[in-house]
Short mmCIF file of C-alpha atoms and ligand atoms in Angstrom, two decimals:
data_model
loop_
_atom_site.label_atom_id
_atom_site.label_comp_id
_atom_site.label_asym_id
_atom_site.label_seq_id
_atom_site.Cartn_x
_atom_site.Cartn_y
_atom_site.Cartn_z
CA MET X 1 195.38 59.22 -92.57
CA THR X 2 193.77 62.58 -92.24
CA GLU X 3 192.81 63.98 -88.63
CA ASN X 4 189.13 63.18 -89.75
CA ASP X 5 189.50 59.54 -89.93
CA SER X 6 187.37 57.57 -87.34
CA HIS X 7 187.48 53.77 -88.24
CA LEU X 8 189.85 51.36 -87.47
CA ARG X 9 192.65 50.75 -89.09
CA TYR X 10 195.63 48.09 -88.13
CA THR X 11 199.21 49.08 -88.62
CA GLY X 12 201.06 45.61 -86.74
CA GLY X 13 200.25 43.09 -89.66
CA MET X 14 198.46 40.29 -89.02
CA PHE X 15 197.50 41.32 -85.27
CA PHE X 16 194.41 39.33 -84.75
CA THR X 17 196.04 36.44 -86.05
CA ALA X 18 199.10 36.74 -83.98
CA THR X 19 197.02 37.38 -81.07
CA SER X 20 195.08 34.10 -81.28
CA SER X 21 198.10 32.29 -82.29
CA ARG X 22 199.51 33.67 -79.18
CA LYS X 23 196.59 32.17 -76.91
CA LEU X 24 197.05 28.65 -78.54
CA LEU X 25 200.69 28.96 -77.65
CA SER X 26 199.83 29.84 -74.17
CA ARG X 27 197.41 26.79 -74.01
CA ILE X 28 200.44 24.26 -74.84
CA LEU X 29 203.07 25.98 -72.91
CA ALA X 30 201.06 26.78 -69.91
CA SER X 31 201.68 23.08 -69.05
CA SER X 32 205.20 23.53 -67.81
CA ALA X 33 207.14 25.32 -66.10
CA LEU X 34 209.60 25.66 -68.87
CA GLY X 35 206.53 26.51 -71.26
CA LEU X 36 205.93 29.17 -68.99
CA SER X 37 209.33 30.66 -69.06
CA LEU X 38 209.39 30.72 -72.86
CA LEU X 39 205.63 32.01 -72.95
CA ALA X 40 207.21 35.07 -71.02
CA SER X 41 210.07 36.00 -73.24
CA ALA X 42 207.93 35.96 -76.06
CA GLN X 43 205.80 38.46 -74.24
CA ASP X 44 208.80 40.62 -73.55
CA ARG X 45 209.10 41.30 -77.25
CA VAL X 46 205.95 42.90 -77.94
CA LEU X 47 203.85 45.75 -77.07
CA ASN X 48 200.36 46.46 -78.73
CA ILE X 49 199.60 50.13 -78.49
CA TYR X 50 196.00 51.50 -79.42
CA SER X 51 196.69 55.42 -80.56
CA ALA X 52 194.52 58.68 -81.21
CA ARG X 53 197.84 60.05 -82.33
CA HIS X 54 197.29 60.73 -86.10
CA TYR X 55 200.54 62.18 -86.97
CA PRO X 56 202.60 60.07 -89.40
CA SER X 57 205.75 61.92 -87.62
CA ASP X 58 205.20 59.32 -84.49
CA GLU X 59 206.39 56.33 -86.74
CA ALA X 60 210.00 57.23 -85.86
CA LEU X 61 208.85 57.16 -82.50
CA TYR X 62 208.06 53.45 -82.62
CA SER X 63 210.76 52.58 -84.78
CA ASP X 64 212.96 54.43 -82.35
CA PHE X 65 211.72 51.98 -79.02
CA THR X 66 212.11 48.92 -80.81
CA ARG X 67 215.24 49.43 -82.20
CA SER X 68 216.62 50.41 -78.45
CA THR X 69 214.55 47.72 -76.52
CA GLY X 70 214.07 45.02 -79.29
CA ILE X 71 209.95 44.97 -78.56
CA LYS X 72 208.16 45.22 -81.58
CA VAL X 73 205.00 47.55 -81.97
CA HIS X 74 201.64 46.69 -83.08
CA ARG X 75 199.09 49.57 -83.66
CA ILE X 76 195.67 50.14 -83.89
CA ASP X 77 194.71 53.70 -84.81
CA ALA X 78 191.57 55.31 -84.08
CA ASP X 79 189.70 58.46 -82.69
CA ASP X 80 189.63 58.62 -78.96
CA ALA X 81 185.83 57.69 -79.28
CA GLY X 82 186.56 54.43 -81.27
CA ILE X 83 189.38 53.72 -78.94
CA LEU X 84 187.76 53.52 -75.54
CA ALA X 85 184.48 51.66 -77.10
CA ARG X 86 186.67 49.16 -78.24
CA LEU X 87 188.29 48.90 -75.15
CA ARG X 88 185.07 48.69 -73.34
CA ALA X 89 183.45 46.22 -75.85
CA GLU X 90 186.70 43.88 -75.54
CA GLY X 91 186.67 43.90 -71.69
CA THR X 92 189.02 41.70 -70.16
CA ALA X 93 190.16 39.82 -73.57
CA SER X 94 191.50 43.15 -75.07
CA PRO X 95 195.06 42.68 -76.20
CA ALA X 96 196.03 46.22 -75.27
CA ASP X 97 198.55 47.64 -73.36
CA VAL X 98 199.09 51.17 -74.06
CA ILE X 99 196.54 53.76 -74.99
CA LEU X 100 197.33 56.75 -76.05
CA LEU X 101 194.42 59.57 -76.58
CA VAL X 102 194.70 63.36 -77.56
CA ASP X 103 192.52 65.19 -75.38
CA ALA X 104 192.70 65.71 -71.43
CA ALA X 105 188.77 64.96 -71.35
CA ARG X 106 188.86 61.79 -72.82
CA LEU X 107 191.96 60.74 -70.71
CA LEU X 108 189.74 61.46 -67.95
CA ARG X 109 186.50 59.79 -69.31
CA ALA X 110 188.41 56.44 -70.06
CA GLU X 111 190.01 56.72 -66.02
CA ALA X 112 186.81 57.12 -64.69
CA ASP X 113 185.46 54.74 -66.67
CA GLY X 114 188.01 52.13 -65.82
CA LEU X 115 189.72 51.56 -68.67
CA PHE X 116 193.40 52.23 -67.33
CA LYS X 117 195.60 50.46 -64.81
CA PRO X 118 197.11 52.86 -62.42
CA ILE X 119 201.04 52.94 -62.44
CA LYS X 120 204.11 53.61 -60.53
CA SER X 121 206.83 54.83 -61.92
CA PRO X 122 209.22 57.61 -60.29
CA ALA X 123 210.65 58.10 -63.97
CA LEU X 124 207.24 59.13 -65.43
CA GLU X 125 206.45 60.89 -61.82
CA ASN X 126 209.79 63.03 -62.00
CA ALA X 127 209.73 63.71 -65.73
CA ILE X 128 205.83 65.12 -65.80
CA PRO X 129 205.04 67.92 -63.83
CA ALA X 130 201.63 66.95 -61.47
CA THR X 131 199.46 69.36 -63.50
CA LEU X 132 199.80 66.96 -66.33
CA ARG X 133 199.00 63.90 -65.11
CA ALA X 134 195.91 61.80 -63.12
CA LYS X 135 195.79 62.41 -59.53
CA ALA X 136 197.82 59.53 -57.82
CA SER X 137 195.67 57.49 -56.27
CA ALA X 138 197.21 54.57 -53.35
CA GLU X 139 197.22 52.31 -56.93
CA GLY X 140 199.33 54.50 -58.52
CA THR X 141 198.98 57.35 -61.64
CA ALA X 142 196.27 56.55 -64.49
CA TRP X 143 197.54 58.40 -67.33
CA PHE X 144 200.62 61.01 -67.86
CA GLY X 145 200.38 64.15 -70.68
CA LEU X 146 203.08 63.58 -73.09
CA SER X 147 202.69 66.78 -74.82
CA THR X 148 200.68 70.05 -74.58
CA ARG X 149 198.99 72.18 -77.81
CA ALA X 150 197.22 75.69 -77.67
CA ARG X 151 194.38 76.52 -79.20
CA VAL X 152 194.66 79.92 -80.92
CA ILE X 153 193.10 82.01 -83.50
CA VAL X 154 194.60 82.41 -86.68
CA TYR X 155 192.89 85.27 -88.80
CA ASN X 156 193.50 87.32 -92.28
CA LYS X 157 195.66 89.80 -91.72
CA ALA X 158 194.15 91.83 -94.71
CA ARG X 159 190.63 91.76 -93.45
CA LEU X 160 191.14 91.96 -89.62
CA GLN X 161 193.46 93.32 -87.03
CA ALA X 162 194.55 91.08 -83.90
CA THR X 163 192.43 93.37 -81.50
CA ASP X 164 189.36 92.17 -83.26
CA VAL X 165 189.86 88.50 -82.30
CA ASP X 166 192.49 88.40 -79.54
CA THR X 167 189.66 86.78 -77.01
CA TYR X 168 187.59 83.75 -77.50
CA GLU X 169 184.59 85.75 -76.64
CA LYS X 170 185.19 88.28 -79.61
CA LEU X 171 185.13 85.36 -82.02
CA GLY X 172 180.70 85.78 -81.31
CA ASP X 173 180.99 89.47 -81.74
CA SER X 174 178.21 90.38 -84.26
CA LYS X 175 181.20 92.21 -86.34
CA LEU X 176 181.93 88.93 -87.57
CA ARG X 177 178.87 88.03 -88.92
CA GLY X 178 179.38 85.25 -91.72
CA GLN X 179 182.74 85.34 -91.10
CA LEU X 180 184.22 82.48 -88.45
CA CYS X 181 185.19 78.76 -89.68
CA MET X 182 185.46 76.17 -87.12
CA ARG X 183 185.42 72.33 -86.94
CA SER X 184 182.46 70.08 -85.76
CA GLY X 185 181.53 71.58 -82.18
CA SER X 186 181.53 67.71 -81.29
CA HIS X 187 185.39 67.31 -81.60
CA PRO X 188 186.88 66.76 -78.86
CA TYR X 189 189.32 69.90 -79.34
CA ASN X 190 186.10 72.04 -79.35
CA LEU X 191 184.62 70.02 -76.58
CA SER X 192 187.58 70.60 -74.06
CA LEU X 193 187.63 74.45 -75.28
CA PHE X 194 183.84 74.59 -74.81
CA GLY X 195 184.08 72.83 -71.30
CA ALA X 196 186.96 75.70 -70.20
CA MET X 197 184.89 78.43 -71.75
CA MET X 198 181.80 77.38 -69.40
CA GLU X 199 184.27 77.66 -66.14
CA HIS X 200 184.93 81.00 -67.17
CA LEU X 201 181.47 82.35 -67.98
CA GLY X 202 179.28 80.33 -66.90
CA PRO X 203 176.65 77.72 -68.43
CA GLN X 204 174.36 80.53 -69.20
CA LYS X 205 176.61 82.84 -70.92
CA THR X 206 178.69 80.10 -72.74
CA GLN X 207 175.83 79.43 -74.74
CA VAL X 208 174.65 82.45 -75.68
CA TRP X 209 178.41 82.65 -77.01
CA LEU X 210 178.04 79.20 -78.62
CA LYS X 211 174.94 80.51 -80.45
CA ALA X 212 176.52 83.62 -81.37
CA LEU X 213 179.72 81.48 -82.80
CA VAL X 214 176.92 79.67 -85.11
CA ASP X 215 175.66 82.82 -86.00
CA ASN X 216 178.99 83.99 -87.34
CA MET X 217 179.91 81.16 -89.50
CA ALA X 218 180.81 81.26 -92.87
CA ARG X 219 180.02 77.95 -93.71
CA SER X 220 178.84 74.79 -91.75
CA PRO X 221 181.36 73.25 -89.94
CA LYS X 222 183.40 70.54 -92.02
CA GLY X 223 187.14 69.24 -92.19
CA GLY X 224 190.07 69.32 -89.33
CA ASP X 225 191.70 72.54 -88.11
CA THR X 226 193.80 72.50 -91.22
CA ASP X 227 191.35 73.32 -93.26
CA GLN X 228 189.52 76.10 -91.19
CA ILE X 229 193.54 77.72 -91.38
CA ARG X 230 193.39 77.42 -95.43
CA ALA X 231 189.46 78.29 -95.86
CA VAL X 232 191.19 81.91 -94.05
CA ALA X 233 193.65 82.07 -96.20
CA ALA X 234 191.63 81.61 -99.05
CA GLY X 235 189.37 84.04 -98.15
CA GLU X 236 186.13 82.13 -97.15
CA CYS X 237 186.00 83.21 -94.01
CA THR X 238 188.59 85.86 -92.00
CA VAL X 239 189.18 84.04 -88.86
CA ALA X 240 189.40 80.55 -87.59
CA VAL X 241 190.48 78.33 -84.40
CA SER X 242 193.07 75.78 -84.61
CA ASN X 243 195.80 73.77 -82.44
CA THR X 244 199.18 75.00 -82.84
CA TYR X 245 200.71 72.13 -83.99
CA TYR X 246 198.68 72.31 -87.41
CA LEU X 247 199.26 75.87 -87.57
CA ALA X 248 203.37 75.20 -87.28
CA ARG X 249 203.27 72.45 -89.83
CA LEU X 250 202.62 74.89 -92.22
CA MET X 251 204.57 77.82 -91.18
CA ARG X 252 207.63 74.95 -91.63
CA SER X 253 206.58 73.69 -94.74
CA GLU X 254 208.49 73.73 -98.10
CA GLN X 255 205.85 73.94 -100.19
CA ALA X 256 204.93 77.43 -102.46
CA ALA X 257 201.01 77.15 -101.38
CA ASP X 258 201.81 76.43 -98.00
CA LYS X 259 203.97 79.66 -97.41
CA ALA X 260 201.77 81.66 -99.27
CA VAL X 261 198.68 80.82 -96.85
CA VAL X 262 201.10 81.31 -93.96
CA GLY X 263 202.02 84.65 -95.50
CA LYS X 264 198.14 85.77 -95.18
CA LEU X 265 197.52 84.54 -91.81
CA GLY X 266 198.13 86.28 -88.30
CA VAL X 267 198.12 84.43 -85.43
CA VAL X 268 196.42 85.60 -81.87
CA PHE X 269 197.05 83.56 -78.01
CA PRO X 270 193.40 84.65 -77.03
CA ASN X 271 192.49 86.00 -73.81
CA GLN X 272 196.38 86.98 -72.70
CA ALA X 273 194.95 89.80 -70.84
CA SER X 274 191.93 87.55 -69.04
CA THR X 275 191.36 84.14 -68.58
CA GLY X 276 194.47 82.69 -70.95
CA THR X 277 194.44 80.67 -73.71
CA HIS X 278 193.21 77.00 -73.47
CA VAL X 279 195.61 74.48 -73.86
CA ASN X 280 194.98 70.52 -74.11
CA ILE X 281 197.14 67.80 -73.77
CA ALA X 282 197.93 64.42 -75.50
CA GLY X 283 198.82 61.73 -73.07
CA GLY X 284 199.05 57.87 -72.96
CA ALA X 285 198.27 54.75 -70.48
CA VAL X 286 198.90 51.43 -69.48
CA ALA X 287 195.28 49.37 -70.24
CA ARG X 288 193.62 47.95 -67.46
CA HIS X 289 193.81 44.31 -69.16
CA ALA X 290 197.47 44.97 -70.15
CA LYS X 291 198.85 41.63 -71.12
CA ASN X 292 202.67 43.31 -71.23
CA PRO X 293 202.31 45.80 -68.57
CA ASP X 294 206.34 45.80 -68.05
CA ASN X 295 206.63 46.61 -71.90
CA ALA X 296 203.60 49.35 -71.52
CA ILE X 297 205.21 51.07 -68.48
CA ARG X 298 208.56 50.97 -70.52
CA PHE X 299 207.03 52.59 -73.46
CA LEU X 300 205.81 55.46 -71.84
CA GLU X 301 208.88 56.08 -70.26
CA TYR X 302 210.33 56.25 -73.50
CA LEU X 303 207.94 58.69 -74.23
CA ALA X 304 208.68 60.76 -71.36
CA SER X 305 212.71 60.93 -72.32
CA PRO X 306 214.14 64.00 -73.75
CA SER X 307 214.71 61.94 -77.04
CA ALA X 308 211.10 61.11 -77.42
CA GLN X 309 209.87 64.87 -76.09
CA ASN X 310 212.51 66.39 -78.65
CA HIS X 311 210.41 64.31 -81.34
CA PHE X 312 207.38 65.21 -80.13
CA ALA X 313 208.66 68.94 -79.91
CA ASN X 314 210.53 68.51 -83.77
CA GLY X 315 208.52 65.98 -85.35
CA ASN X 316 204.96 67.13 -84.40
CA ASN X 317 205.26 70.63 -83.19
CA GLU X 318 203.81 69.97 -79.65
CA TRP X 319 205.09 71.51 -76.70
CA PRO X 320 207.23 68.72 -74.61
CA ALA X 321 205.35 67.78 -71.53
CA ALA X 322 208.56 67.05 -69.37
CA ARG X 323 210.51 69.24 -67.50
CA GLY X 324 213.99 70.75 -68.80
CA VAL X 325 213.77 69.70 -72.66
CA THR X 326 215.00 72.37 -75.06
CA LEU X 327 213.07 73.34 -78.17
CA GLU X 328 214.63 73.56 -81.34
CA ASN X 329 211.60 74.02 -83.68
CA PRO X 330 212.02 77.34 -85.23
CA ALA X 331 207.98 77.55 -85.43
CA LEU X 332 207.29 76.90 -82.09
CA LYS X 333 210.00 79.69 -81.32
CA ALA X 334 208.41 82.05 -83.93
CA MET X 335 205.00 81.33 -81.86
CA GLY X 336 206.73 82.84 -78.41
CA GLY X 337 208.33 79.76 -77.48
CA GLY X 338 205.55 78.35 -75.14
CA SER X 339 206.38 82.06 -73.01
CA PHE X 340 201.94 83.17 -73.44
CA LYS X 341 199.69 82.91 -70.29
CA SER X 342 197.66 80.00 -70.61
CA GLU X 343 194.55 78.64 -68.76
CA THR X 344 194.88 77.46 -65.34
CA VAL X 345 191.18 75.27 -65.45
CA PRO X 346 191.97 71.87 -64.19
CA VAL X 347 191.67 69.42 -67.04
CA SER X 348 189.11 67.73 -64.80
CA THR X 349 186.70 70.10 -65.55
CA LEU X 350 186.87 69.82 -68.79
CA GLY X 351 185.65 66.47 -68.69
CA MET X 352 182.88 66.98 -66.33
CA ASN X 353 181.72 69.63 -68.44
CA GLN X 354 181.24 67.56 -71.63
CA VAL X 355 178.10 66.43 -71.53
CA ALA X 356 176.87 70.14 -70.35
CA VAL X 357 178.70 71.40 -73.56
CA GLN X 358 177.02 68.94 -76.00
CA GLN X 359 173.71 69.76 -74.94
CA MET X 360 174.34 73.17 -75.44
CA LEU X 361 175.61 72.43 -78.78
CA ASP X 362 172.53 70.45 -80.20
CA ARG X 363 170.52 73.32 -78.69
CA VAL X 364 172.66 76.10 -80.66
CA GLY X 365 172.66 73.80 -83.72
CA PHE X 366 176.51 73.74 -83.80
CA ARG X 367 177.07 70.53 -85.24
FE1 LIG G 1 195.04 66.56 -83.93
#
């Protein structure tokens, strides 16, 4: 599955057949105490996940969880927007137990829309810093960040110096006319970055900056972050914006073509002398109408465990969200091992700015 796929996909076999059989089974069994206990034990072994994580390396996480708990995982993959739309449409009938999203603003949107069931989990509260989870209410915490990724600037070393592009603001410099490659402005990764810029610059300057980005584009936005990186190496543009894990994936690739791409690139963690580099999170939550809430909590706790956190770092090149996890990933170490200055804009703000940012994008023609 590519990072641009937005359609729904079933990975757990006969998902709906299994669901409707369970409904039938529940009607038959619900009439007796024995039936109820049998049903409970059947539910004990299943977990339904809606995931916006589009990383093949995650398969190891699911199989490891099933191996250690005996709980079978059914998964539906879609992008963040597709998952949220599906949850709204399904309402109380939704079979979803766990929701995994890859953007802070989307997590907040879903929380605000009441799509999550707040939980109390000392294991998660101990592992995940308060800055990387939802604000707790009396009911509990609605979502937990599980990994982080930085949005960095990648440039062609033969054409530019690091100082030409060491801030997000400089991407709008007229010196870079016709040289910038970026994915769609409406993609969650960019909406969150632009929402953070709105905090730093204010709305008027942000719109001027976005217009300057459009003016500097080498081509209309298309593809994912990796496509922008490849276009920089190929000379179609000199500079692009990418999440760190796409870059790290190329840095760790054994393919000669990928090594050639990486050899041409310089990487900048932007705004180190000012507001810091934009950081986003991927996170998880229990679905509001979860039918297997205990399994859902168990799965989220598993994702915050050292072995799963290590997998985020080594399997998908993300920085762990949990405290005290040692990084073994050579590409992440080469990028400074997470020692860069990151911005301090609260993730809740990124979500609140999204509508205003989308309106600006429409006004300046940033597709
Ligand atoms: Fe991604």
